[in-house]
Coordinates of C-alpha atoms in Angstrom, one line a residue:
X27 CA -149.3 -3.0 67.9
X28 CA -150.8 -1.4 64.8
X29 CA -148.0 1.6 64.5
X30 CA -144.6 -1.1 65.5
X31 CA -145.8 -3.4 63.1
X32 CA -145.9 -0.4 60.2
X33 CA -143.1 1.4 61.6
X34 CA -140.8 -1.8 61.3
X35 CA -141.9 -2.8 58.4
X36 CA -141.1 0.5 56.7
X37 CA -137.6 0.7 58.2
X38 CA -136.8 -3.0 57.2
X39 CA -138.1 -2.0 53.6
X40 CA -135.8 0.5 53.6
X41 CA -133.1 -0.7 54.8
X42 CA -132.9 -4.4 53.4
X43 CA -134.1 -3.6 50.1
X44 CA -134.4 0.3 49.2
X45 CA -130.9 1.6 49.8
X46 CA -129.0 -1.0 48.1
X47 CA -131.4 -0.6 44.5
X48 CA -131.5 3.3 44.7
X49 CA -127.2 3.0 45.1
X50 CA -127.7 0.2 42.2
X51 CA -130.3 2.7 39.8
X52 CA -127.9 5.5 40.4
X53 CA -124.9 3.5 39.4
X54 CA -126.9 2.5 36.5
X55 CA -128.3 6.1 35.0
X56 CA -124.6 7.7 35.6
X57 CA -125.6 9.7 38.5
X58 CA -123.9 11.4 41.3
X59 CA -124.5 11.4 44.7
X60 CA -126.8 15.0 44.5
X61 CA -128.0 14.6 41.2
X62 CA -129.3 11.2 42.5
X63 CA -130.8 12.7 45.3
X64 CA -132.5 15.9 44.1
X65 CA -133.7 13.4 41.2
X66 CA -134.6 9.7 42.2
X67 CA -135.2 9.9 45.8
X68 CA -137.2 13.4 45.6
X69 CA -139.5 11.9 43.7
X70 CA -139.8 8.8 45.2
X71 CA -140.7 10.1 48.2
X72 CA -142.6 12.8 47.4
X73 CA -144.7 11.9 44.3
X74 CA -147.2 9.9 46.6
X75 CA -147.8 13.3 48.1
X76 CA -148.6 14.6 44.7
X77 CA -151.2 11.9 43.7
X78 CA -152.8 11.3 47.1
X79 CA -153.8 15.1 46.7
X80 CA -155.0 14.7 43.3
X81 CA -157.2 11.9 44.0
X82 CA -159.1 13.9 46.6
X83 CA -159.0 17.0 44.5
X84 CA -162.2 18.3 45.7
X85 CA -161.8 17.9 49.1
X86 CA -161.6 20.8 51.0
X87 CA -157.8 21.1 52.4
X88 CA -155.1 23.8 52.3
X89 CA -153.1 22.4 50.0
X90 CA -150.4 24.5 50.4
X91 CA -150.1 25.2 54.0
X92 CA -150.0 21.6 54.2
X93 CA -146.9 21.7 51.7
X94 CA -145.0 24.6 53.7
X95 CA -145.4 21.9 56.8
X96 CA -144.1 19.3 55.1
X97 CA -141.1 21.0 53.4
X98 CA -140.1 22.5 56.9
X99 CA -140.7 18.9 58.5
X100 CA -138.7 17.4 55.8
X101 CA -135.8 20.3 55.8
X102 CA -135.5 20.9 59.5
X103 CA -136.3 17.7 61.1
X104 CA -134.8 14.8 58.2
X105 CA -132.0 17.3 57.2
X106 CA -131.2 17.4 60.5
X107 CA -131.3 13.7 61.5
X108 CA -129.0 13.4 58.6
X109 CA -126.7 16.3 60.1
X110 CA -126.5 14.4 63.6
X111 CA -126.1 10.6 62.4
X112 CA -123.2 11.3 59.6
X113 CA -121.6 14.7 59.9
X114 CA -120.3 15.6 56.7
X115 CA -118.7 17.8 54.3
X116 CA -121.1 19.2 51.7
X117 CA -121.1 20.3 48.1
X118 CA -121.2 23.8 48.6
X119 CA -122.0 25.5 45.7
X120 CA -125.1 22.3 44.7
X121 CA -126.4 23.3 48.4
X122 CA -126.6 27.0 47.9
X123 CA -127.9 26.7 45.1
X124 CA -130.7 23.9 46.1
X125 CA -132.1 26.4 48.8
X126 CA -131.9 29.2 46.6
X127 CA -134.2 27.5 44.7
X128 CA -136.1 26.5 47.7
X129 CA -136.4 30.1 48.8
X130 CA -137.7 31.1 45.2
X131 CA -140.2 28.3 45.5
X132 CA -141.8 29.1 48.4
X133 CA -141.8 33.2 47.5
X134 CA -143.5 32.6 44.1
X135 CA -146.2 30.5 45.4
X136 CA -147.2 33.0 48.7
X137 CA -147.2 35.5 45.8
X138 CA -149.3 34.3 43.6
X139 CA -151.7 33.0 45.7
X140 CA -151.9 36.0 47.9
X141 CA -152.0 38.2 44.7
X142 CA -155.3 37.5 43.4
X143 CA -158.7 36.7 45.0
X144 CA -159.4 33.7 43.1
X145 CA -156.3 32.1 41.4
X146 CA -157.2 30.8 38.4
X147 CA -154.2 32.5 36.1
X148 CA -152.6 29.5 33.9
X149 CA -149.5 31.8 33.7
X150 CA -149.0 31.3 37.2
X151 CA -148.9 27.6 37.0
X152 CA -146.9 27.6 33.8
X153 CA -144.3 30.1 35.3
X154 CA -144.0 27.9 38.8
X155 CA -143.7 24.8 36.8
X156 CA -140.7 26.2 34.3
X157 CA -138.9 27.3 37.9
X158 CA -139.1 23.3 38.9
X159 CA -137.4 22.8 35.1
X160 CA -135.0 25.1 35.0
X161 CA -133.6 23.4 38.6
X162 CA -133.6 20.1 37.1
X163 CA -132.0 21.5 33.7
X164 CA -129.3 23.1 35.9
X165 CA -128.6 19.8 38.0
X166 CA -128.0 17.6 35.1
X167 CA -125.7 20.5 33.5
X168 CA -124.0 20.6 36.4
X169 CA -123.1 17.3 36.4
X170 CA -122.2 16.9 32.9
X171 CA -120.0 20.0 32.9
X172 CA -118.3 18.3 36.2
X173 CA -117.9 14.9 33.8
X174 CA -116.3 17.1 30.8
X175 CA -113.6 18.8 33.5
X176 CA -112.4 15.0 35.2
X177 CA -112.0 14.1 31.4
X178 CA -110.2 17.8 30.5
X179 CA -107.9 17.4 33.7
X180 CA -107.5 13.7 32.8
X181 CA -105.8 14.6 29.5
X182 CA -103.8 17.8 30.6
X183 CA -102.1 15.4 33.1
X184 CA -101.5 12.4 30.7
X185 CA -100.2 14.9 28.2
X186 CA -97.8 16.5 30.9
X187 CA -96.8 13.4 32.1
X188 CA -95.4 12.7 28.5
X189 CA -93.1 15.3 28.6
X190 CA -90.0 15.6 30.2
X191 CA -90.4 15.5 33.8
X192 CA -89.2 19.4 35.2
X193 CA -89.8 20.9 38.2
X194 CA -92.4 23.4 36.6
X195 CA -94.2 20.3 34.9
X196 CA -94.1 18.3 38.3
X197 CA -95.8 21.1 40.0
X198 CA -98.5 21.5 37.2
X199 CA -98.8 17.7 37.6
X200 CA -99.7 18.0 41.1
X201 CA -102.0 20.6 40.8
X202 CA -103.8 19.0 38.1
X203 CA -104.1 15.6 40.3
X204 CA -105.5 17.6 43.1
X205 CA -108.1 19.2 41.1
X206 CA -109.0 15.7 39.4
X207 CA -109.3 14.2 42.8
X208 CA -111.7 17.0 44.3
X209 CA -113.8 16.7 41.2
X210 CA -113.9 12.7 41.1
X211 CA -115.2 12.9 44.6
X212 CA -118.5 13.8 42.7
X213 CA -118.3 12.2 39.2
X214 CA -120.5 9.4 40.1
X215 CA -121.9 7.3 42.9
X216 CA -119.6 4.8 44.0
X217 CA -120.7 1.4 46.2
X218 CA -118.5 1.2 48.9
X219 CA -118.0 -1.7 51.3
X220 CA -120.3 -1.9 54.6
X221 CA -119.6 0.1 57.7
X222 CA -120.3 -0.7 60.9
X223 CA -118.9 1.9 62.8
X224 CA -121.9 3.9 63.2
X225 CA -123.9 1.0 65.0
X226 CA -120.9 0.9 67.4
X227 CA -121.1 4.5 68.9
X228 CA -123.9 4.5 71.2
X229 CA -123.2 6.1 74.0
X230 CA -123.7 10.0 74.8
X231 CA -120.5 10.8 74.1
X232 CA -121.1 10.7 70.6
X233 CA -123.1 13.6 70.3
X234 CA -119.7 15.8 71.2
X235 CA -117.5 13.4 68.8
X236 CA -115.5 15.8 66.4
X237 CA -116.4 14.7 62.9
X238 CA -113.1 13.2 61.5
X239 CA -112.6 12.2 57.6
X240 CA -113.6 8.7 56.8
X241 CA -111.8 6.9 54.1
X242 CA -114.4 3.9 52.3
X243 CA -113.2 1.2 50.1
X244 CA -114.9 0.8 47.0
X245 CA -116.7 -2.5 45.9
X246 CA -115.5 -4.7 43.5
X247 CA -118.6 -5.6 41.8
X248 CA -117.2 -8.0 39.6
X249 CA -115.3 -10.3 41.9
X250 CA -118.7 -10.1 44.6
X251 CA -120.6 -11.2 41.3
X252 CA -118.1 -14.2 40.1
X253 CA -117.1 -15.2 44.5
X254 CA -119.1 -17.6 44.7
X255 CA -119.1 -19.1 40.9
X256 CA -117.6 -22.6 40.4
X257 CA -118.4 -24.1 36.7
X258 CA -117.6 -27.6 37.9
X259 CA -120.6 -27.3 40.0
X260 CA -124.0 -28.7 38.5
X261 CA -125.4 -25.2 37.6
X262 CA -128.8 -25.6 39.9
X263 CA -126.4 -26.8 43.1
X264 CA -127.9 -25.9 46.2
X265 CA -131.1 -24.3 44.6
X266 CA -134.0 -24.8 47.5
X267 CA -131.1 -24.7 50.4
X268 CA -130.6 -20.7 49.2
X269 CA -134.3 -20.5 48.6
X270 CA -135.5 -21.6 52.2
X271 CA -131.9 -20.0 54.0
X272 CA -133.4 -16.6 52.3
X273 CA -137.1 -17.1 53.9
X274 CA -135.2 -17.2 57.6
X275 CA -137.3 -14.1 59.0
X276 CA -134.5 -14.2 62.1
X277 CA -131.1 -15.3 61.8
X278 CA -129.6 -17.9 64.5
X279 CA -126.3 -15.4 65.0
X280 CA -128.8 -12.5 65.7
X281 CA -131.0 -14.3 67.7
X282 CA -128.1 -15.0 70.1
X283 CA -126.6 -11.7 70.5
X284 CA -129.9 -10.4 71.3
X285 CA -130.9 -9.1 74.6
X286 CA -135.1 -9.6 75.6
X287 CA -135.7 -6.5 73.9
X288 CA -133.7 -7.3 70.8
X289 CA -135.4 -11.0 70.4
X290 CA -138.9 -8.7 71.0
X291 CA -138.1 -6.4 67.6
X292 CA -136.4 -9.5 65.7
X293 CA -140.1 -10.9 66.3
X294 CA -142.0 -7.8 65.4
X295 CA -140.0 -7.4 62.4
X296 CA -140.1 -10.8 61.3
X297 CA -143.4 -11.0 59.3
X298 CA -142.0 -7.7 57.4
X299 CA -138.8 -9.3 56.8
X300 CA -140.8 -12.3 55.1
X301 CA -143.0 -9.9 53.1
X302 CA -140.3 -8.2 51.8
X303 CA -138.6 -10.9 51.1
X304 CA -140.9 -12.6 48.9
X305 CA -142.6 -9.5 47.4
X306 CA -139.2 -7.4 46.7
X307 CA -135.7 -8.8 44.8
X308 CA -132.6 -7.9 46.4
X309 CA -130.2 -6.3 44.4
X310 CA -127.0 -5.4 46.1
X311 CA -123.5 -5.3 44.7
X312 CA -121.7 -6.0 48.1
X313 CA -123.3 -8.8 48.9
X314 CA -121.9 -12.0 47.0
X315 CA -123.7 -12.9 44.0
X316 CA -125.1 -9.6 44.0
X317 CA -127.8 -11.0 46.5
X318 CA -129.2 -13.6 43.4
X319 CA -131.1 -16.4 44.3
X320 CA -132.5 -18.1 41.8
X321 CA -135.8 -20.0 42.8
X322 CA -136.6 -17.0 44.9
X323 CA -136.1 -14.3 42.3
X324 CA -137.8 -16.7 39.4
X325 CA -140.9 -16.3 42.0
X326 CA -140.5 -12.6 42.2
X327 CA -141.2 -12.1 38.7
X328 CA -144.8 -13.3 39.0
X329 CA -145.0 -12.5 42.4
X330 CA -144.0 -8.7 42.2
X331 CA -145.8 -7.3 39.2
X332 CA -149.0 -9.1 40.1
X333 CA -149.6 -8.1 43.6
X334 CA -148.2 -4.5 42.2
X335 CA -151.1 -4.2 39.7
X336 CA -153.7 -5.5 41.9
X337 CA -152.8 -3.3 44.9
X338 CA -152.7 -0.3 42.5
X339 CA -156.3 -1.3 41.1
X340 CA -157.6 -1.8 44.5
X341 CA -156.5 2.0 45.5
X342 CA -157.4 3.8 42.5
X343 CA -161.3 2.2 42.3
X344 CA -161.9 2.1 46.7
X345 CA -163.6 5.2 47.5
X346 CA -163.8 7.3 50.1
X347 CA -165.6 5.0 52.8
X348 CA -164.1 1.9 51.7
X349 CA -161.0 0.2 52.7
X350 CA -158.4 -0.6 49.5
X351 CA -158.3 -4.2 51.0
X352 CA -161.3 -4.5 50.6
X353 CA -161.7 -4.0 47.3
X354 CA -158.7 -6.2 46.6
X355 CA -161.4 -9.4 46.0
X356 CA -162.6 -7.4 42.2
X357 CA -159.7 -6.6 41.4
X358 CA -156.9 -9.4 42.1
X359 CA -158.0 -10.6 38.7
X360 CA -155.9 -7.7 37.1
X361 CA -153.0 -8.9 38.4
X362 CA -153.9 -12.3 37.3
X363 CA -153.7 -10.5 33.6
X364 CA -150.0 -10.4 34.1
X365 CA -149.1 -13.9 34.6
X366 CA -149.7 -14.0 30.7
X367 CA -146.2 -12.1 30.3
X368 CA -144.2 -13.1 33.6
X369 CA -145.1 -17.0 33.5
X370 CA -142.3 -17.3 30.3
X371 CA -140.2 -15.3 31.7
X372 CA -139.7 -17.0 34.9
X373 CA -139.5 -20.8 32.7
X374 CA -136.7 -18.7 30.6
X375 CA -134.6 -17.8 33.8
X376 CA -135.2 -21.0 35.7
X377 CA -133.7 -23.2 32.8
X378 CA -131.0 -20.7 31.9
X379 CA -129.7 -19.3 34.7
X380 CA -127.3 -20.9 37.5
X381 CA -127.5 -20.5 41.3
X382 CA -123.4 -19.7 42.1
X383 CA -123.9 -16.7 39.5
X384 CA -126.6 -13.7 38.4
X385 CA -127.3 -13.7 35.0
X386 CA -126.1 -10.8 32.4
X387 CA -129.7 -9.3 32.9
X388 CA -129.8 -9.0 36.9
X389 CA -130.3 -5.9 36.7
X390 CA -133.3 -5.5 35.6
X391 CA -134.5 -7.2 38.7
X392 CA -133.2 -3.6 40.3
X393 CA -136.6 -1.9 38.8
X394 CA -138.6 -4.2 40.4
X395 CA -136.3 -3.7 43.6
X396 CA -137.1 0.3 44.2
X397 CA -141.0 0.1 42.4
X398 CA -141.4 -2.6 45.6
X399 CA -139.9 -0.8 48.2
X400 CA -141.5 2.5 47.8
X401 CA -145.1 0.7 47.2
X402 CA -144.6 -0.7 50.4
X403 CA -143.9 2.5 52.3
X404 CA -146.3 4.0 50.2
X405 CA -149.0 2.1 51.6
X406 CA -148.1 1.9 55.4
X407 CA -147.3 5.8 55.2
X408 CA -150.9 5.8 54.0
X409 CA -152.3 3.2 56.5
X410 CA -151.0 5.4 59.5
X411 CA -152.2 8.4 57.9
X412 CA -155.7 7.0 58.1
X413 CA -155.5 5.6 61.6
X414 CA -154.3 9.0 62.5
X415 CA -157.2 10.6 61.0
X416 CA -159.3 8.5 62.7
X417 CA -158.4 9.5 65.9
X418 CA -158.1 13.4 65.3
X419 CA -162.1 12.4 64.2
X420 CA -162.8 11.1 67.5
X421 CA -160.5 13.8 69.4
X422 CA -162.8 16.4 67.4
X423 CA -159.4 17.8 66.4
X424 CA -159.4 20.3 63.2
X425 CA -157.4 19.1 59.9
X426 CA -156.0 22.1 59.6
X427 CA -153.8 21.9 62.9
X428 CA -153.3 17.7 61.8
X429 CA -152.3 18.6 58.6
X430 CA -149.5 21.5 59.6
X431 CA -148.4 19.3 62.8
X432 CA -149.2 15.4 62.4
X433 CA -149.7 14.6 58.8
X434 CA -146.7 16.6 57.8
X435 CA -144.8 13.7 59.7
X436 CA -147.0 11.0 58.9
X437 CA -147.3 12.0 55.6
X438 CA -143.2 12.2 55.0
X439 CA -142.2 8.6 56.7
X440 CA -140.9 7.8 53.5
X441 CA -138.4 10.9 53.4
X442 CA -137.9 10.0 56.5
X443 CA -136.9 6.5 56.6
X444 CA -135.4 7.0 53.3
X445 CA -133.2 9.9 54.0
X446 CA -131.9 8.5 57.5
X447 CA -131.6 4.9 56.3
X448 CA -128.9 6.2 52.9
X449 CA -127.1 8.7 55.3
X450 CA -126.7 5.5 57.4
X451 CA -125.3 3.7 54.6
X452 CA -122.6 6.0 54.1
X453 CA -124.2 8.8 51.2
X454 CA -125.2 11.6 53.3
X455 CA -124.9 14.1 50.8
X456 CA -127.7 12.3 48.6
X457 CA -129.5 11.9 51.6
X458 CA -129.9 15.8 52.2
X459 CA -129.9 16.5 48.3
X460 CA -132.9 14.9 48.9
X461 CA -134.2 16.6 51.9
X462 CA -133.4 19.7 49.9
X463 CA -135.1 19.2 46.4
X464 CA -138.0 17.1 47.9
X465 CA -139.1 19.9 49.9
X466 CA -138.8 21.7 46.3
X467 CA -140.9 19.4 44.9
X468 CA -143.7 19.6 47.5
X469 CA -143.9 23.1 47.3
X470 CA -143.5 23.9 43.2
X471 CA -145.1 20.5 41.8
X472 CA -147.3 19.2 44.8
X473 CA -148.6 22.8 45.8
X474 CA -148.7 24.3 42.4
X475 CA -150.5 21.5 40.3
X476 CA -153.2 20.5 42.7
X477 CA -154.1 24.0 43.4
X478 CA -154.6 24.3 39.1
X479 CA -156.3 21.7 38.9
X480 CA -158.9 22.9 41.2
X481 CA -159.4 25.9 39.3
X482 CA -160.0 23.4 36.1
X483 CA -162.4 21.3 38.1
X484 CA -164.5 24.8 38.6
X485 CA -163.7 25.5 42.6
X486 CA -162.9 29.0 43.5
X487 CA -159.4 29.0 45.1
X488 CA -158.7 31.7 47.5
X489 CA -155.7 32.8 49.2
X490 CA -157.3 32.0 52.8
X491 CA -158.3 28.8 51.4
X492 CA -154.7 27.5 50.9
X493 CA -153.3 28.9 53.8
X494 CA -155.7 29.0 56.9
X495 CA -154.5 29.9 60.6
X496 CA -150.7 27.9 59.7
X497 CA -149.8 28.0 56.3
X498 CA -148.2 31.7 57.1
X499 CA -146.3 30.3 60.0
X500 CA -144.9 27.5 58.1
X501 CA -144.0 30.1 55.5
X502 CA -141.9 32.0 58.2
X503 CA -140.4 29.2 59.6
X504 CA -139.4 26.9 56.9
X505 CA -137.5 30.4 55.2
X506 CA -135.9 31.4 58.6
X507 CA -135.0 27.7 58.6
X508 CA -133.5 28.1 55.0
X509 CA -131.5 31.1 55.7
X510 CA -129.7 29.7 58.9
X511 CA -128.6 26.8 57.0
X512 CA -127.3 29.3 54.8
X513 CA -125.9 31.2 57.4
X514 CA -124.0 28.3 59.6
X515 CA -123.0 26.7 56.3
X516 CA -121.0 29.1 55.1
X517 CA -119.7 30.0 58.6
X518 CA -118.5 26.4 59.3
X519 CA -116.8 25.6 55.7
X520 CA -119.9 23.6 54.5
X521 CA -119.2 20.9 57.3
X522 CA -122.6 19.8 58.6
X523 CA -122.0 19.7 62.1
X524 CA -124.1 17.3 65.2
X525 CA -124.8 20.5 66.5
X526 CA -126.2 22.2 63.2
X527 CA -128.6 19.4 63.5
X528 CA -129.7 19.6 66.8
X529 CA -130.3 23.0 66.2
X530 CA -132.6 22.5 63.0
X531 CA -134.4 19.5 65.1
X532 CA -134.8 22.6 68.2
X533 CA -136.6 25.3 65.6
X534 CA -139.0 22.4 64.1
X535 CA -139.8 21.8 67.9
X536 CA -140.4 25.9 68.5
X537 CA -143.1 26.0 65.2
X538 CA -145.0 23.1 67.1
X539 CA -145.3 24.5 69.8
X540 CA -146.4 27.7 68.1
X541 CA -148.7 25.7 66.1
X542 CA -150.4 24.0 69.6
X543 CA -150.4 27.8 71.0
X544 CA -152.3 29.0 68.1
X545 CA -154.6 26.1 68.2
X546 CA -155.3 26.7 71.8
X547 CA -156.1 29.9 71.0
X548 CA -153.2 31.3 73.6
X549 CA -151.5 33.5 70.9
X550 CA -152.8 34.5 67.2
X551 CA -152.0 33.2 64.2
X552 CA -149.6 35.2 61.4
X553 CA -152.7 35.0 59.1
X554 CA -155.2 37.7 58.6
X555 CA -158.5 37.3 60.0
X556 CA -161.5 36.6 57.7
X557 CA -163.3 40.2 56.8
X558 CA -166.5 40.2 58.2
X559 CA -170.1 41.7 56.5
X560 CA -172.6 43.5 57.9
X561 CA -175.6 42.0 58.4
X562 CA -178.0 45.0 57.0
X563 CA -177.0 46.8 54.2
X564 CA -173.8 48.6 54.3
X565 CA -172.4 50.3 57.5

């Protein structure tokens, strides 16, 4: 029951709560779809990559093989998820120029750690680092350049359409209104309205579907947020019957369309859907009200910052042998600290605000919103990782072969729930932004800062250290991976066929099985065997 229970509470996390605040952040910080994605969701899930490796800096793992499997997992497996679920068309020149950067990524960091014995060069990290800032530079660039050419077009149309109307300026007008529509397509992310076509389509026959254009309607945020308001209405009207209708872990409609099976998952879900409930806020702007309710989001500031810091301290002071549960009983008093600060402010919002309404500051409520969601994957991504462990332990199987096959998908749950769970909500193109640029940041950031810090902390690095018996397959595979997406890209217009996914989903499949060939000892590895001395003297 241990891996359901996780698995559902992840996907419910992510899609109750962490879609609908990463579509709200983005909105917020002025982002488009791929700026968003190579940005606010590469990070989010790959960051706890980052600092899991830099907590065990000393143990003996190769760090970057283990980042080559985890960018090809994320690339070939999620990208192509995304691919099959919502084909789509993509932005062609942002995707070029993502894998490009992908490409460079993963050459820089097989050369420089197959260039030296022992890397310990500081111009190496520095160099590998500036590539990772430069991409980021280039993105945001991108997108204000794209913001400065609506606004250009914009103006050359309204100062046409002031003239007299001609043929020639009619034309001109046109043009002018097609360009501005192609670029507005990617000015900034819009919230559209829910779509349940996908859930519909599941038979067989949708795999051979042709992709056909989808038009969306845009949200009106500011008639979901005023729907429901009434100022006749005494402003705390019907405050515990929206507190305790929110708590429902199953709803009575669902629970009567369900078959056995579905009533078996609304039950296994249903603690998660509780947890998350209490523990995250739920911003989203196409529900009414924005999804406010005001006893239960007066709770979630004390709630949500406590049980935050007091996790956190658990993790960072459990060692090695210890469980961060555990550890929770010294230091829930941390999270008691915070009280001190969130106690006023939940007095402040319960006398001010009103129930039928969210107040002018809701949206600060949206922090609290993605910070939750991704601490909750974050720690069943980590609680499977561990069980897994566990059982390669007992099995007597080697962490090299766990950490190029299983932890590269135990360890990526979040990317994967994540990406699938916003292409599902109708943003596929931030969805494989993502896929893209946090692969990018697992190789350059993950890969490039753990392996300096382990020359700081005064261990010898060496090239056969980082790679071992799969890091060079990875290499090959995530790169012949990277050029085929070039390659079938290009050939099919930028429209990311079901097929193009399959076919991503079929390679990943060939390097495990070269990875269980290898580890079987059937076939040898791409990596050079380890020179062996002489036992007298020199022969």
């Amino acid at each position: 029951m241990f891996f359901p229970t996780q698995w559902t509470r992840s996907s419910t996390t992510f899609g109750k709560s962490y879609s609908p605040a990463l579509k709200a952040v983005s909105r917020l910080l002025h982002m488009n779809e791929h700026l968003a994605g190579v940005t606010l969701m590469a990070f989010g899930n790959s960051s706890a990559d980052l600092f899991s490796n830099l907590a065990s800096v000393k143990r003996h793992v190769p760090v970057l093989a283990n980042s080559l499997s985890s960018a090809l997992f994320v690339t070939m497996i999620t990208g192509g998820l995304i691919c099959y679920i919502t084909p789509f068309k993509m932005n062609a020149y942002e995707t070029v120029r993502d894998i490009l950067f992908l490409v460079l990524g993963t050459f820089l960091m097989d050369y420089f750690t197959s260039s030296s014995i022992i890397i310990k060069n500081e111009w190496h990290f520095l160099l590998v680092a500036f590539v990772y800032i430069v991409y980021i530079l280039i993105n945001v660039t991108d997108v204000y350049l794209l913001r400065r050419t609506i606004n250009s077009t914009a103006n050359k149309i309204q100062s046409l359409m002031e003239k007299e109307s001609t043929p020639k300026n009619l034309e001109k007008i046109r043009k002018l209104e097609e360009k501005y529509d192609y670029y507005s397509q990617d000015g900034q992310v819009e919230i559209y309205e829910r779509d349940s076509k996908l859930s519909q389509q599941t038979k067989m026959r949708y795999t051979t579907l042709r992709m056909a254009r989808n038009s969306r309607v845009s949200v009106n945020r500011g008639l979901t947020r005023i729907r429901r308001l009434d100022m006749t209405q005494p402003k705390n009207r019907g405050l515990f019957k929206d507190f305790f209708l929110a708590l429902r872990p199953i709803k009575c409609q669902a629970w009567r369309q369900a078959d056995i099976l579905g009533r078996t998952l609304l039950l296994i879900r249903a603690p998660a859907v509780i947890l998350c409930t209490l523990y995250i806020p739920l911003v989203d702007y196409e529900m009414d009200k924005h999804g406010w309710n005001k006893l239960l989001n007066c709770l979630h500031v004390i709630i949500n910052p406590a049980l935050s810091i007091s996790v956190l301290m658990s993790f960072l002071s459990s060692k090695a042998n210890t469980l961060w549960y555990i550890a929770m009983q010294q230091q829930i008093v941390y999270g008691a600290y915070s009280l001190v600060l969130t106690v006023p402010f939940f007095i402040f919002i319960l006398i001010k605000s009103r129930t039928d309404v969210p107040p002018s500051y809701h949206w600060i409520f949206t922090l609290m919103n993605l910070t939750g969601s991704m601490f909750i994957i974050f720690i069943c991504a980590t609680e499977i990782d561990k069980v897994l462990e566990v059982i390669a332990n007992v099995m007597a199987i080697d962490d090299d072969f766990m950490g190029a096959t299983v932890k590269a998908f135990t360890g990526n749950l979040s990317s994967l729930f994540a990406n699938t769970a916003v292409a599902a909500h109708g943003y596929p193109k931030m969805a494989f932004a993502s896929a893209i640029g946090g692969s990018f940041f697992t190789i350059v950031v993950t890969g490039n800062t753990v392996i300096y810090v382990r020359s700081l902390v005064g261990q010898d690095v060496t090239p056969r250290d980082q790679m071992e018996d799969y890091g060079l397959s990875a290499f090959l595979f995530l790169n012949l991976g990277l050029f085929t997406i070039l390659l079938w890209s290009t050939t099919l217009g930028f429209f990311a066929r079901r097929s193009m996914g399959l076919y991503s989903i079929a390679l990943y499949s060939i390097y495990l099985i070269f990875a269980i060939l290898v580890h079987e000892k059937v076939i040898h590895s791409f990596a050079d065997d380890p020179q062996v001395s002489a036992a007298f003297g020199d022969i």
